Short mmCIF file of C-alpha atoms and ligand atoms in Angstrom, two decimals:
data_model
loop_
_atom_site.label_atom_id
_atom_site.label_comp_id
_atom_site.label_asym_id
_atom_site.label_seq_id
_atom_site.Cartn_x
_atom_site.Cartn_y
_atom_site.Cartn_z
CA MET A 1 66.92 159.91 -107.20
CA THR A 2 65.56 162.56 -104.91
CA ILE A 3 64.95 161.77 -101.25
CA THR A 4 61.22 162.06 -101.76
CA GLU A 5 61.40 158.94 -103.92
CA THR A 6 62.90 156.94 -101.05
CA ILE A 7 59.84 157.41 -98.86
CA PRO A 8 56.41 156.39 -100.18
CA VAL A 9 54.12 159.39 -100.56
CA GLU A 10 50.36 159.47 -100.50
CA ARG A 11 49.60 162.95 -101.77
CA ILE A 12 46.77 165.15 -100.59
CA ALA A 13 44.00 165.48 -103.21
CA THR A 14 43.78 169.28 -102.95
CA SER A 15 46.34 171.43 -101.19
CA ARG A 16 45.02 173.65 -98.37
CA ILE A 17 47.72 176.25 -99.01
CA SER A 18 45.35 178.79 -100.62
CA GLU A 19 43.47 179.03 -97.28
CA ILE A 20 46.56 180.33 -95.49
CA ASP A 21 47.06 184.02 -94.86
CA PHE A 22 50.86 184.15 -95.07
CA LYS A 23 50.84 187.77 -93.89
CA ASN A 24 49.27 186.82 -90.56
CA LEU A 25 50.82 183.57 -89.42
CA GLU A 26 50.14 182.80 -85.79
CA PHE A 27 52.76 180.46 -84.34
CA GLY A 28 51.72 176.86 -84.96
CA LYS A 29 48.22 177.68 -86.17
CA TYR A 30 48.46 176.21 -89.66
CA ILE A 31 49.77 172.74 -90.35
CA SER A 32 51.05 171.98 -93.83
CA ASP A 33 49.55 169.45 -96.25
CA HIS A 34 51.54 166.34 -95.37
CA MET A 35 53.06 164.49 -92.42
CA VAL A 36 55.58 161.73 -91.92
CA VAL A 37 54.45 158.69 -89.96
CA ALA A 38 56.61 155.76 -88.85
CA GLU A 39 55.77 152.96 -86.46
CA TYR A 40 57.83 151.07 -83.95
CA ARG A 41 56.70 147.53 -83.21
CA ASP A 42 58.28 144.09 -82.95
CA LYS A 43 61.34 145.84 -81.50
CA LYS A 44 62.10 147.93 -84.56
CA TRP A 45 61.21 151.10 -86.41
CA HIS A 46 59.40 150.38 -89.68
CA ALA A 47 59.97 152.49 -92.75
CA PRO A 48 58.30 155.93 -92.64
CA VAL A 49 55.59 157.00 -95.06
CA ILE A 50 54.29 160.42 -96.00
CA LYS A 51 50.54 160.96 -96.05
CA PRO A 52 48.05 163.83 -95.89
CA TYR A 53 48.11 165.59 -92.52
CA GLY A 54 45.01 164.73 -90.56
CA GLU A 55 43.43 162.60 -87.90
CA MET A 56 44.97 159.31 -86.83
CA ALA A 57 42.98 156.45 -85.36
CA MET A 58 44.05 155.60 -81.81
CA THR A 59 42.40 154.24 -78.72
CA PRO A 60 42.14 156.25 -75.48
CA ALA A 61 44.25 153.50 -73.88
CA ILE A 62 47.50 154.50 -75.61
CA LEU A 63 50.23 154.61 -73.00
CA ALA A 64 51.45 158.11 -73.92
CA LEU A 65 48.21 159.60 -72.61
CA HIS A 66 48.43 157.86 -69.25
CA TYR A 67 52.12 157.60 -68.42
CA GLY A 68 53.65 160.37 -70.46
CA GLN A 69 56.07 158.69 -72.84
CA ALA A 70 56.05 161.52 -75.39
CA VAL A 71 58.95 163.63 -76.62
CA PHE A 72 59.26 166.21 -79.35
CA GLU A 73 61.62 168.52 -81.20
CA GLY A 74 61.22 171.99 -82.64
CA MET A 75 63.29 173.22 -85.55
CA LYS A 76 63.05 175.55 -88.52
CA ALA A 77 63.57 175.54 -92.29
CA PHE A 78 64.43 178.78 -94.11
CA ARG A 79 64.60 180.00 -97.68
CA THR A 80 68.08 181.08 -98.70
CA VAL A 81 68.90 184.01 -100.96
CA ASP A 82 69.82 181.58 -103.75
CA GLY A 83 66.37 179.98 -103.65
CA ASN A 84 67.16 176.77 -101.78
CA ILE A 85 65.81 175.64 -98.42
CA THR A 86 67.93 174.96 -95.35
CA ILE A 87 67.08 173.12 -92.17
CA PHE A 88 69.03 174.56 -89.27
CA ARG A 89 71.29 172.15 -87.32
CA ILE A 90 69.31 169.02 -88.15
CA TYR A 91 71.98 166.68 -86.72
CA LYS A 92 72.12 168.45 -83.37
CA HIS A 93 68.34 168.31 -83.05
CA HIS A 94 68.46 164.62 -83.91
CA GLN A 95 71.03 163.96 -81.16
CA ARG A 96 68.90 165.79 -78.65
CA LEU A 97 65.81 163.83 -79.71
CA ASN A 98 67.68 160.61 -79.00
CA ARG A 99 68.80 161.89 -75.58
CA SER A 100 65.17 162.71 -74.77
CA LEU A 101 64.04 159.29 -76.03
CA GLU A 102 66.64 157.51 -73.92
CA ARG A 103 65.55 159.35 -70.77
CA MET A 104 61.96 158.25 -71.38
CA CYS A 105 62.88 154.62 -72.17
CA MET A 106 61.81 155.10 -75.77
CA PRO A 107 63.57 153.62 -78.82
CA ALA A 108 66.21 155.75 -80.55
CA ILE A 109 65.65 156.92 -84.11
CA ARG A 110 68.43 156.39 -86.61
CA GLU A 111 69.97 159.53 -88.03
CA ASP A 112 69.26 158.55 -91.63
CA MET A 113 65.58 157.90 -90.92
CA PHE A 114 65.27 161.25 -89.14
CA VAL A 115 67.13 163.27 -91.77
CA GLN A 116 65.46 161.60 -94.75
CA SER A 117 61.99 161.99 -93.23
CA LEU A 118 62.44 165.70 -92.66
CA HIS A 119 64.11 166.23 -96.00
CA ALA A 120 61.35 164.43 -97.90
CA LEU A 121 58.56 166.23 -96.04
CA VAL A 122 60.03 169.72 -96.43
CA GLU A 123 60.84 169.05 -100.09
CA LEU A 124 57.28 167.88 -100.77
CA ASP A 125 55.65 170.78 -98.90
CA ARG A 126 58.24 173.35 -100.03
CA ALA A 127 55.53 175.77 -101.17
CA TRP A 128 54.71 176.14 -97.45
CA VAL A 129 58.13 177.59 -96.61
CA PRO A 130 57.33 181.29 -96.29
CA ASP A 131 59.67 183.81 -97.89
CA ASP A 132 58.83 186.97 -95.95
CA GLU A 133 61.65 188.29 -93.80
CA GLY A 134 61.73 186.61 -90.41
CA SER A 135 59.36 183.81 -91.46
CA ALA A 136 60.20 180.11 -91.52
CA LEU A 137 58.71 176.65 -91.72
CA TYR A 138 58.59 175.27 -88.19
CA ILE A 139 59.22 171.51 -88.07
CA ARG A 140 57.71 169.47 -85.27
CA PRO A 141 58.83 165.85 -84.89
CA VAL A 142 57.04 164.00 -82.08
CA VAL A 143 57.43 160.44 -80.75
CA PHE A 144 54.84 158.87 -78.47
CA ALA A 145 53.87 155.54 -76.91
CA SER A 146 51.02 154.09 -78.97
CA GLU A 147 50.44 150.72 -77.35
CA SER A 148 46.94 150.35 -75.90
CA ARG A 149 47.19 148.96 -72.40
CA LEU A 150 46.06 150.21 -69.01
CA GLY A 151 48.83 148.85 -66.80
CA VAL A 152 51.85 151.01 -66.00
CA LYS A 153 54.59 149.78 -68.29
CA ILE A 154 57.16 150.82 -70.87
CA SER A 155 55.34 150.78 -74.18
CA ASP A 156 56.28 148.22 -76.82
CA GLN A 157 54.83 150.38 -79.62
CA TYR A 158 55.53 153.96 -80.68
CA LYS A 159 54.77 156.39 -83.45
CA PHE A 160 57.13 158.96 -84.94
CA VAL A 161 55.25 161.77 -86.64
CA VAL A 162 56.64 164.89 -88.29
CA MET A 163 54.47 167.91 -89.03
CA THR A 164 55.40 171.35 -90.32
CA SER A 165 53.86 174.78 -89.87
CA PRO A 166 54.61 178.10 -91.57
CA VAL A 167 55.44 180.73 -88.94
CA GLY A 168 55.84 184.47 -89.22
CA PRO A 169 58.36 186.79 -87.56
CA TYR A 170 58.12 186.53 -83.80
CA PHE A 171 56.90 189.82 -82.40
CA ASN A 172 59.79 190.91 -80.23
CA LYS A 173 57.99 192.91 -77.59
CA PRO A 174 60.31 192.87 -74.57
CA ILE A 175 58.93 190.50 -71.95
CA LYS A 176 58.52 190.66 -68.19
CA VAL A 177 59.64 187.60 -66.27
CA LYS A 178 59.23 186.56 -62.67
CA VAL A 179 61.82 184.55 -60.78
CA GLU A 180 59.99 181.47 -59.51
CA GLU A 181 60.70 180.77 -55.86
CA THR A 182 57.86 178.38 -55.01
CA TYR A 183 57.26 176.00 -57.90
CA VAL A 184 59.77 173.83 -59.74
CA ARG A 185 59.94 172.90 -63.43
CA ALA A 186 62.65 170.29 -63.07
CA ALA A 187 65.08 169.05 -60.45
CA GLU A 188 68.55 167.69 -61.11
CA GLY A 189 68.21 164.03 -61.92
CA GLY A 190 64.72 164.60 -63.33
CA THR A 191 63.63 165.09 -66.93
CA GLY A 192 64.43 168.80 -67.39
CA TYR A 193 67.03 168.13 -70.10
CA ALA A 194 64.58 166.03 -72.13
CA LYS A 195 62.08 167.71 -74.46
CA CYS A 196 59.32 165.53 -73.02
CA ALA A 197 55.66 166.46 -72.89
CA GLY A 198 55.23 166.33 -69.11
CA ASN A 199 57.72 169.14 -68.51
CA TYR A 200 55.38 171.56 -70.29
CA GLY A 201 52.15 170.41 -68.67
CA GLY A 202 53.76 170.83 -65.27
CA ALA A 203 54.96 174.34 -66.08
CA PHE A 204 51.54 175.69 -67.08
CA TYR A 205 50.16 176.31 -63.61
CA PRO A 206 53.04 178.41 -62.20
CA THR A 207 53.20 180.26 -65.52
CA GLN A 208 49.49 181.01 -65.34
CA LEU A 209 49.92 182.39 -61.82
CA ALA A 210 52.79 184.60 -63.03
CA ARG A 211 50.57 185.86 -65.91
CA GLN A 212 47.85 186.79 -63.46
CA GLN A 213 50.46 188.92 -61.70
CA GLY A 214 51.32 190.70 -64.95
CA TYR A 215 54.37 188.70 -66.09
CA ASP A 216 54.81 186.92 -69.41
CA GLN A 217 56.96 184.05 -68.22
CA VAL A 218 58.51 182.40 -65.24
CA LEU A 219 62.27 182.41 -64.75
CA TRP A 220 62.90 178.96 -63.31
CA THR A 221 65.43 178.51 -60.54
CA ASP A 222 67.15 175.37 -59.24
CA ALA A 223 64.87 173.04 -57.28
CA LYS A 224 67.03 172.84 -54.15
CA GLU A 225 67.66 176.46 -53.18
CA HIS A 226 65.66 178.56 -55.67
CA ASN A 227 68.84 180.58 -55.95
CA TYR A 228 70.34 179.76 -59.36
CA ILE A 229 68.73 180.55 -62.71
CA ASP A 230 67.85 177.58 -64.93
CA GLU A 231 65.81 178.81 -67.90
CA SER A 232 62.55 180.48 -68.88
CA GLY A 233 59.46 178.99 -70.51
CA ALA A 234 60.64 177.09 -73.58
CA MET A 235 63.75 179.23 -73.87
CA ASN A 236 67.23 179.27 -72.44
CA VAL A 237 68.21 182.53 -70.84
CA MET A 238 71.28 184.67 -71.42
CA PHE A 239 72.65 187.83 -69.84
CA VAL A 240 75.20 190.46 -70.73
CA LEU A 241 76.90 191.01 -67.39
CA ASN A 242 80.13 192.97 -66.91
CA GLY A 243 80.54 193.07 -70.67
CA LYS A 244 80.40 189.27 -70.99
CA LEU A 245 77.74 186.93 -72.30
CA VAL A 246 76.72 184.83 -69.31
CA THR A 247 74.36 181.86 -69.36
CA PRO A 248 73.53 179.15 -66.83
CA ARG A 249 75.72 176.09 -67.29
CA LEU A 250 73.92 172.96 -68.41
CA THR A 251 72.62 170.57 -65.76
CA THR A 252 70.13 167.72 -66.03
CA ALA A 253 67.45 170.27 -65.06
CA LEU A 254 67.61 172.43 -68.15
CA LEU A 255 67.37 171.97 -71.86
CA ASP A 256 70.49 172.03 -74.00
CA GLY A 257 69.13 174.55 -76.50
CA VAL A 258 70.42 174.60 -80.06
CA THR A 259 69.92 178.38 -80.19
CA ARG A 260 71.86 178.71 -76.92
CA ASP A 261 74.71 176.66 -78.32
CA SER A 262 74.73 178.61 -81.61
CA ILE A 263 74.81 181.96 -79.82
CA LEU A 264 77.64 180.83 -77.52
CA THR A 265 79.65 179.71 -80.55
CA LEU A 266 79.05 182.95 -82.47
CA ALA A 267 79.70 185.14 -79.41
CA ASN A 268 83.18 183.74 -78.97
CA GLU A 269 83.88 184.35 -82.66
CA THR A 270 82.65 187.91 -82.64
CA GLY A 271 84.89 188.87 -79.73
CA MET A 272 82.22 188.71 -77.05
CA PRO A 273 83.61 186.61 -74.20
CA ALA A 274 81.08 183.96 -73.19
CA GLU A 275 80.75 182.18 -69.90
CA GLU A 276 78.64 179.18 -68.92
CA ARG A 277 78.34 179.17 -65.15
CA ARG A 278 75.96 179.23 -62.25
CA VAL A 279 74.03 182.49 -62.22
CA SER A 280 72.65 183.35 -58.78
CA LEU A 281 69.89 185.79 -57.93
CA ASP A 282 72.50 187.85 -56.06
CA ASP A 283 74.59 188.07 -59.26
CA LEU A 284 71.56 189.55 -61.02
CA ILE A 285 70.65 191.94 -58.20
CA ALA A 286 74.27 193.16 -57.98
CA GLY A 287 74.30 193.59 -61.78
CA PHE A 288 71.13 195.70 -61.64
CA GLU A 289 72.36 197.81 -58.74
CA GLN A 290 75.78 198.44 -60.26
CA GLY A 291 74.45 198.92 -63.79
CA THR A 292 76.62 196.05 -65.07
CA LEU A 293 73.67 193.88 -66.13
CA THR A 294 72.97 195.45 -69.50
CA GLU A 295 70.99 192.76 -71.34
CA ALA A 296 68.82 189.74 -70.59
CA PHE A 297 67.10 187.63 -73.22
CA GLY A 298 65.54 184.28 -73.91
CA ALA A 299 67.03 182.09 -76.65
CA GLY A 300 65.09 179.42 -78.52
CA THR A 301 64.06 178.25 -81.97
CA ALA A 302 60.65 179.91 -81.91
CA ALA A 303 61.71 183.47 -81.04
CA VAL A 304 65.47 183.22 -81.76
CA VAL A 305 66.00 185.91 -79.11
CA ALA A 306 63.29 187.35 -76.85
CA PRO A 307 64.39 190.52 -75.10
CA ILE A 308 63.63 190.71 -71.38
CA ALA A 309 62.61 194.15 -70.10
CA THR A 310 61.84 193.36 -66.48
CA ILE A 311 62.89 190.69 -64.00
CA ASN A 312 61.00 190.29 -60.74
CA ILE A 313 63.30 188.98 -57.99
CA HIS A 314 62.02 188.38 -54.44
CA GLY A 315 58.92 190.41 -55.32
CA LYS A 316 60.78 193.45 -56.66
CA ASP A 317 60.81 194.54 -60.31
CA TYR A 318 64.21 195.31 -61.83
CA HIS A 319 64.36 196.93 -65.25
CA LEU A 320 66.83 196.47 -68.08
CA PRO A 321 67.93 199.25 -70.42
CA PRO A 322 66.05 199.37 -73.74
CA VAL A 323 67.28 197.13 -76.55
CA THR A 324 68.76 198.91 -79.57
CA ASP A 325 70.21 197.75 -82.90
CA ALA A 326 73.64 197.93 -81.23
CA SER A 327 72.62 195.50 -78.46
CA PHE A 328 74.47 192.20 -78.48
CA GLN A 329 71.21 190.24 -78.78
CA MET A 330 70.16 192.14 -81.91
CA ARG A 331 73.57 191.80 -83.54
CA ILE A 332 73.71 188.06 -82.83
CA LYS A 333 70.14 187.59 -84.04
CA LYS A 334 71.07 189.27 -87.30
CA LYS A 335 74.15 187.10 -87.66
CA LEU A 336 72.13 183.93 -87.15
CA TYR A 337 69.59 185.21 -89.67
CA ASN A 338 72.34 185.83 -92.21
CA ILE A 339 73.84 182.37 -91.77
CA ARG A 340 70.46 180.64 -92.04
CA HIS A 341 69.53 182.52 -95.19
CA GLY A 342 72.86 182.04 -96.92
CA ILE A 343 73.82 185.72 -96.64
CA GLU A 344 76.92 185.03 -94.51
CA PRO A 345 79.16 181.98 -94.86
CA ASP A 346 78.03 178.95 -92.87
CA LYS A 347 81.42 178.16 -91.34
CA HIS A 348 80.11 175.48 -88.99
CA ASN A 349 78.00 173.61 -91.53
CA TRP A 350 74.87 174.33 -89.57
CA ASN A 351 72.64 174.47 -92.66
CA TYR A 352 71.30 171.24 -94.12
CA THR A 353 70.48 172.30 -97.65
CA ILE A 354 67.59 171.04 -99.76
CA VAL A 355 68.22 172.08 -103.34
CA VAL A 356 65.03 173.34 -104.92
CA LYS A 357 64.83 172.59 -108.61
C1 PLP B 401 63.01 173.82 -76.92
C2 PLP B 401 63.39 174.43 -75.62
C3 PLP B 401 64.43 175.37 -75.49
C4 PLP B 401 65.14 175.97 -76.66
O1 PLP B 401 65.85 175.05 -77.40
P1 PLP B 401 66.20 175.37 -78.93
O2 PLP B 401 66.90 174.13 -79.35
O3 PLP B 401 67.08 176.55 -78.93
O4 PLP B 401 64.92 175.62 -79.62
C5 PLP B 401 64.78 175.79 -74.22
N1 PLP B 401 64.12 175.35 -73.13
C6 PLP B 401 63.10 174.47 -73.21
C7 PLP B 401 62.43 174.02 -71.97
C8 PLP B 401 62.70 174.00 -74.46
O5 PLP B 401 61.67 173.16 -74.55
#
């Protein structure tokens, strides 16, 4: 029995795949034929079903819209050289989803329901997994409060929906970031470590201001002193400083990225010492002035690594040396690519494999 047979499927009448220009995939623009939907009511999750992707009937009174109980995940599926499909670190994403759900007083999702839902959906829509180099099928699970009620309360009803989207190689133009010293994304004790919707809505305005000043992203600092780096946009941030990989240690104010964790693990194995610690603005300025800060990059599922060319600190632009094939970030990106596509051995069992028959 294949997994697809364990979840009821209502198939789309005609696939939309022929409308997709796989050579020009904009991130998140196209959503594949089917979606998983499961409902939580009467204090339990009911069995998921797969149906055609499309509109869902809901009232404007659903609690997610008013009080923000909404969390999501972002992951990727890849085609391997032997023709199968792998989902990268599905169990770690599931654990993080449950941490986010707990922070928002939302019901946990069992591992088997999560894994089987994703497996069945990706298997069914496997034609949507692109095979061009650097492309992948992005997987977006989302959970939101679906009870209709105007009073402020913890919802008694939720929906779990999984959608997928073919995505092309992320264009790695080095980005300019601005250290944020006025606005705050998250404070310790807040929801920064949860992948919850409100964190993103709240980050738009400061990011828009930074864009108007010519920067691509904000580099968030701690809420108390604006002195220690947290993360950037929807990416963790990493530096090569004094020949070591350095990244801000995890606090409740930043997201425990799967890409971050994977890069830290691989760095240690490839002989690059890695340090998780507080990174102050003075550490960065000293690194620029002494020439010991040689790389800075964002790390996340969407871009894998996003090279940083310029960091604005206290209103001054500091520039990083150009990225080359020998840069740590490019070597580690390649290594991750090789593991995900079955080119290098997957020593940590990061790949969840869907055998394509
Ligand atoms: C998703 C996300 C990341 C990156 O996490 P990955 O698991 O590597 O994709 C980092 N920061 C924020 C705020 C995020 O939402």
